[in-house]
Amino acid sequence: MKQIIRVDLFMRIVFCNKIILRFQSGIIFGMLFTSCTFSSPAQDTVLNKYGLWVLHSLEQLQQTCLHDSGKAMVNLRRAIPGIVLDLRYAGTNNFMRQRLYPPLTTTYLRKAAADSLLAVQKELNKNGWGLKIFDAYRPYSVTERMWEPVQDDRYAADPRKGSGHNRGIAVDLTIIDLLTKKEFDMGTGFDNFSDTAHHAFTQLPSAVLQNRQLLKKIMEDHGFKALDTEWWHYYLPNSRQYELLDIPFARLKKMK
């Protein structure tokens, strides 16, 4: 049987700019912790009800970027010339049928993901094509709202784990013709929760399968991985090295 003890232990750890980890009560060496608090020079960060460490401020984000510039959040409209944005959760054209984001003129990804996406855009541009983005960074609190009506981790992220969108390294997108602005036919629209949207679904016209394969190959060639159940969703494979974020878009907009 696990033994629960109370402790008042202060432990300094090396995490970017010496974040202080304070355990208020819990279990050490086989004993379960019941609460813990992270403190940084910016502000305290408490593990949420699922035991996840979620950053809520730009100051906290900046601390994590001190030793890894790839963790910085970048404005995609600035970082990727010609990118087309159709940010579905800033309006009501989404599976929730409600506005989940404030009105947006841009969106964000970690620099590592944005750099890879820029390379994809440049390669597509050679053929007169480009990217259209449906979603990128998603605050953790929005993931909690999305989970309630779905509760199926094939189609919505379980807040007990968080998502690549919350970490700023996942993107929902398609390919468009730059001249006509028309989307390539992918067989379904965005946010389609049926087997038809799965990569393994092959009962589709050959042109659709070719379009999906084109998107998949170019994204994978530049370091992204595909989500099996959504043809539009791609993410960086090393997601756990990026912290979960619940920073409002209005705050990200203030970044230099």
Short mmCIF file of C-alpha atoms in Angstrom, two decimals:
data_model
loop_
_atom_site.label_atom_id
_atom_site.label_comp_id
_atom_site.label_asym_id
_atom_site.label_seq_id
_atom_site.Cartn_x
_atom_site.Cartn_y
_atom_site.Cartn_z
CA MET A 1 0.00 0.00 0.00
CA LYS A 2 1.27 3.46 -0.86
CA GLN A 3 2.01 5.63 2.15
CA ILE A 4 0.93 9.25 1.95
CA ILE A 5 3.06 11.67 3.92
CA ARG A 6 3.15 15.43 4.33
CA VAL A 7 6.32 17.19 3.40
CA ASP A 8 7.50 20.74 3.13
CA LEU A 9 10.24 20.30 0.58
CA PHE A 10 11.78 23.03 -1.51
CA MET A 11 13.83 21.77 -4.40
CA ARG A 12 15.65 23.89 -6.95
CA ILE A 13 15.81 22.32 -10.38
CA VAL A 14 17.49 23.35 -13.59
CA PHE A 15 14.67 24.21 -15.97
CA CYS A 16 15.53 27.15 -18.17
CA ASN A 17 15.96 30.01 -15.70
CA LYS A 18 16.06 27.99 -12.46
CA ILE A 19 12.38 27.40 -11.88
CA ILE A 20 11.66 26.44 -8.27
CA LEU A 21 9.64 23.30 -7.69
CA ARG A 22 7.77 23.24 -4.41
CA PHE A 23 6.09 20.08 -3.15
CA GLN A 24 3.55 20.93 -0.45
CA SER A 25 2.36 17.42 0.27
CA GLY A 26 2.82 14.09 -1.40
CA ILE A 27 4.85 10.96 -1.75
CA ILE A 28 8.55 10.58 -2.36
CA PHE A 29 10.28 7.34 -3.38
CA GLY A 30 7.09 5.36 -3.95
CA MET A 31 4.76 7.81 -2.20
CA LEU A 32 2.16 9.74 -4.21
CA PHE A 33 2.21 13.56 -4.36
CA THR A 34 -1.18 15.13 -3.82
CA SER A 35 -0.25 18.69 -4.75
CA CYS A 36 2.69 20.60 -6.04
CA THR A 37 3.40 24.11 -7.20
CA PHE A 38 5.88 25.42 -9.74
CA SER A 39 7.24 28.87 -9.11
CA SER A 40 9.15 30.99 -11.56
CA PRO A 41 10.43 34.55 -11.42
CA ALA A 42 7.34 35.47 -13.44
CA GLN A 43 4.55 33.86 -11.43
CA ASP A 44 3.46 30.62 -9.82
CA THR A 45 2.22 27.78 -11.99
CA VAL A 46 0.04 25.18 -10.32
CA LEU A 47 -0.45 21.74 -11.83
CA ASN A 48 -4.02 21.47 -13.05
CA LYS A 49 -6.60 18.91 -11.93
CA TYR A 50 -5.12 16.33 -14.32
CA GLY A 51 -1.60 16.86 -13.03
CA LEU A 52 -0.53 18.78 -16.14
CA TRP A 53 1.74 21.78 -16.14
CA VAL A 54 0.05 24.43 -18.29
CA LEU A 55 1.63 27.83 -18.92
CA HIS A 56 -0.71 30.81 -18.74
CA SER A 57 1.49 33.85 -19.36
CA LEU A 58 4.01 35.24 -21.82
CA GLU A 59 6.49 35.56 -18.97
CA GLN A 60 6.34 31.83 -18.31
CA LEU A 61 6.66 31.09 -22.02
CA GLN A 62 9.70 33.35 -22.30
CA GLN A 63 11.40 31.48 -19.46
CA THR A 64 11.13 28.22 -21.40
CA CYS A 65 12.59 29.85 -24.51
CA LEU A 66 15.83 30.97 -22.84
CA HIS A 67 17.65 27.79 -23.80
CA ASP A 68 15.59 26.76 -26.84
CA SER A 69 14.64 29.45 -29.34
CA GLY A 70 12.56 26.88 -31.24
CA LYS A 71 9.97 27.13 -28.45
CA ALA A 72 9.15 30.75 -29.24
CA MET A 73 5.64 31.37 -30.56
CA VAL A 74 5.62 33.13 -33.92
CA ASN A 75 2.97 34.96 -35.91
CA LEU A 76 2.25 32.82 -38.98
CA ARG A 77 1.11 35.70 -41.15
CA ARG A 78 4.48 37.34 -40.61
CA ALA A 79 6.53 34.14 -40.76
CA ILE A 80 5.01 32.60 -43.90
CA PRO A 81 4.47 35.00 -46.81
CA GLY A 82 1.26 34.37 -48.74
CA ILE A 83 -0.23 32.02 -46.16
CA VAL A 84 -4.04 31.87 -46.39
CA LEU A 85 -5.96 31.70 -43.13
CA ASP A 86 -9.47 30.33 -42.65
CA LEU A 87 -9.50 30.11 -38.86
CA ARG A 88 -12.63 28.11 -38.26
CA TYR A 89 -12.78 28.41 -34.47
CA ALA A 90 -12.72 32.21 -34.71
CA GLY A 91 -16.15 31.88 -36.31
CA THR A 92 -19.06 29.45 -36.23
CA ASN A 93 -18.17 27.29 -39.25
CA ASN A 94 -16.90 24.39 -37.13
CA PHE A 95 -18.23 21.25 -35.45
CA MET A 96 -19.15 23.17 -32.29
CA ARG A 97 -21.19 25.71 -34.29
CA GLN A 98 -19.93 28.44 -31.99
CA ARG A 99 -17.11 30.95 -31.79
CA LEU A 100 -14.33 29.52 -29.62
CA TYR A 101 -11.66 32.14 -30.38
CA PRO A 102 -11.90 35.93 -30.52
CA PRO A 103 -11.85 37.49 -34.00
CA LEU A 104 -8.35 36.80 -35.37
CA THR A 105 -6.22 38.14 -38.21
CA THR A 106 -3.41 35.65 -37.61
CA THR A 107 -2.50 32.55 -35.66
CA TYR A 108 0.63 31.10 -34.06
CA LEU A 109 2.98 28.12 -33.92
CA ARG A 110 6.26 27.37 -32.20
CA LYS A 111 9.19 28.61 -34.26
CA ALA A 112 10.35 25.05 -34.98
CA ALA A 113 6.96 24.19 -36.50
CA ALA A 114 6.61 27.52 -38.31
CA ASP A 115 10.04 27.13 -39.92
CA SER A 116 9.09 23.69 -41.24
CA LEU A 117 5.76 25.00 -42.49
CA LEU A 118 7.54 27.83 -44.31
CA ALA A 119 9.62 25.24 -46.15
CA VAL A 120 6.41 23.43 -47.16
CA GLN A 121 4.91 26.68 -48.43
CA LYS A 122 7.99 27.48 -50.51
CA GLU A 123 7.96 24.05 -52.12
CA LEU A 124 4.25 24.28 -52.96
CA ASN A 125 4.70 27.79 -54.38
CA LYS A 126 6.97 26.39 -57.10
CA ASN A 127 3.87 24.74 -58.59
CA GLY A 128 1.52 27.66 -58.06
CA TRP A 129 0.07 26.13 -54.91
CA GLY A 130 0.00 27.19 -51.28
CA LEU A 131 -1.28 26.36 -47.82
CA LYS A 132 -4.57 27.27 -46.19
CA ILE A 133 -4.62 27.04 -42.39
CA PHE A 134 -7.77 26.07 -40.50
CA ASP A 135 -6.20 26.00 -37.04
CA ALA A 136 -2.79 26.08 -35.38
CA TYR A 137 -2.18 27.09 -31.75
CA ARG A 138 -5.20 26.37 -29.57
CA PRO A 139 -5.40 27.47 -25.93
CA TYR A 140 -5.75 24.54 -23.53
CA SER A 141 -9.03 25.90 -22.13
CA VAL A 142 -10.57 25.62 -25.61
CA THR A 143 -9.53 21.96 -25.78
CA GLU A 144 -11.46 21.41 -22.54
CA ARG A 145 -14.58 22.92 -24.13
CA MET A 146 -14.20 20.84 -27.30
CA TRP A 147 -13.87 17.60 -25.37
CA GLU A 148 -17.26 17.85 -23.67
CA PRO A 149 -19.52 17.12 -26.69
CA VAL A 150 -17.13 14.64 -28.36
CA GLN A 151 -15.25 12.62 -25.70
CA ASP A 152 -13.61 10.50 -28.40
CA ASP A 153 -9.87 10.97 -28.66
CA ARG A 154 -9.88 10.00 -32.32
CA TYR A 155 -11.46 13.36 -33.08
CA ALA A 156 -10.87 15.64 -30.10
CA ALA A 157 -7.94 15.90 -27.71
CA ASP A 158 -8.46 14.53 -24.22
CA PRO A 159 -7.69 17.37 -21.77
CA ARG A 160 -6.13 14.80 -19.44
CA LYS A 161 -3.29 14.70 -21.98
CA GLY A 162 -3.56 17.98 -23.84
CA SER A 163 -2.93 18.26 -27.56
CA GLY A 164 -0.30 19.22 -30.07
CA HIS A 165 -2.37 22.32 -30.79
CA ASN A 166 -2.01 23.34 -27.12
CA ARG A 167 1.74 22.87 -27.42
CA GLY A 168 1.89 25.01 -30.55
CA ILE A 169 3.28 22.25 -32.77
CA ALA A 170 0.14 20.98 -34.57
CA VAL A 171 -1.62 22.50 -37.54
CA ASP A 172 -4.82 21.81 -39.48
CA LEU A 173 -4.44 22.68 -43.15
CA THR A 174 -4.99 21.94 -46.80
CA ILE A 175 -3.53 22.88 -50.19
CA ILE A 176 -4.97 25.58 -52.45
CA ASP A 177 -4.39 26.77 -55.99
CA LEU A 178 -2.87 30.25 -55.61
CA LEU A 179 -4.51 31.58 -58.76
CA THR A 180 -8.08 30.48 -58.04
CA LYS A 181 -7.76 30.18 -54.22
CA LYS A 182 -9.69 26.91 -54.59
CA GLU A 183 -8.95 24.11 -52.14
CA PHE A 184 -7.72 20.78 -53.44
CA ASP A 185 -10.43 18.12 -53.19
CA MET A 186 -9.63 16.00 -50.13
CA GLY A 187 -12.88 14.02 -50.09
CA THR A 188 -14.31 15.64 -46.96
CA GLY A 189 -14.31 19.04 -45.38
CA PHE A 190 -12.44 20.04 -42.25
CA ASP A 191 -13.75 18.67 -38.92
CA ASN A 192 -15.34 15.60 -40.52
CA PHE A 193 -15.65 12.93 -37.83
CA SER A 194 -16.18 9.95 -40.12
CA ASP A 195 -14.00 7.15 -41.42
CA THR A 196 -13.91 8.94 -44.77
CA ALA A 197 -11.49 11.49 -43.28
CA HIS A 198 -9.03 8.78 -42.21
CA HIS A 199 -5.79 8.38 -44.12
CA ALA A 200 -6.44 4.64 -44.42
CA PHE A 201 -9.81 5.18 -46.13
CA THR A 202 -9.30 4.36 -49.80
CA GLN A 203 -12.86 4.23 -51.19
CA LEU A 204 -12.42 7.64 -52.80
CA PRO A 205 -11.74 8.90 -56.33
CA SER A 206 -8.12 8.53 -57.37
CA ALA A 207 -7.71 12.31 -57.65
CA VAL A 208 -8.72 12.72 -54.00
CA LEU A 209 -6.31 10.02 -52.86
CA GLN A 210 -3.53 11.67 -54.87
CA ASN A 211 -4.27 15.04 -53.26
CA ARG A 212 -4.15 13.55 -49.77
CA GLN A 213 -0.91 11.77 -50.60
CA LEU A 214 0.58 14.99 -51.95
CA LEU A 215 -0.19 16.81 -48.70
CA LYS A 216 1.02 13.91 -46.57
CA LYS A 217 4.30 13.49 -48.43
CA ILE A 218 5.26 17.15 -48.44
CA MET A 219 4.41 17.57 -44.75
CA GLU A 220 6.32 14.43 -43.77
CA ASP A 221 9.27 15.46 -45.93
CA HIS A 222 9.54 18.55 -43.73
CA GLY A 223 9.35 16.80 -40.38
CA PHE A 224 5.64 16.61 -39.61
CA LYS A 225 3.62 13.49 -38.81
CA ALA A 226 0.04 12.79 -39.89
CA LEU A 227 -2.84 12.05 -37.53
CA ASP A 228 -4.41 8.79 -38.74
CA THR A 229 -8.01 9.93 -38.33
CA GLU A 230 -7.81 13.43 -39.85
CA TRP A 231 -6.28 14.09 -43.27
CA TRP A 232 -5.82 17.79 -42.36
CA HIS A 233 -3.96 17.38 -39.05
CA TYR A 234 -0.15 17.35 -38.84
CA TYR A 235 2.19 17.74 -35.89
CA LEU A 236 5.84 17.64 -34.90
CA PRO A 237 6.67 14.18 -33.48
CA ASN A 238 8.66 15.41 -30.47
CA SER A 239 5.61 17.09 -28.95
CA ARG A 240 6.36 16.33 -25.29
CA GLN A 241 9.34 18.66 -25.26
CA TYR A 242 6.95 21.59 -25.74
CA GLU A 243 4.88 22.81 -22.80
CA LEU A 244 1.09 22.99 -22.85
CA LEU A 245 -0.10 26.58 -23.22
CA ASP A 246 -3.26 28.41 -22.24
CA ILE A 247 -2.13 31.88 -23.24
CA PRO A 248 -4.90 34.06 -24.72
CA PHE A 249 -4.50 35.22 -28.31
CA ALA A 250 -4.67 38.83 -27.11
CA ARG A 251 -1.52 38.25 -25.08
CA LEU A 252 0.32 36.52 -27.93
CA LYS A 253 -0.54 39.48 -30.14
CA LYS A 254 1.60 41.67 -27.87
CA MET A 255 4.74 39.69 -28.60
CA LYS A 256 7.42 41.58 -30.51
#
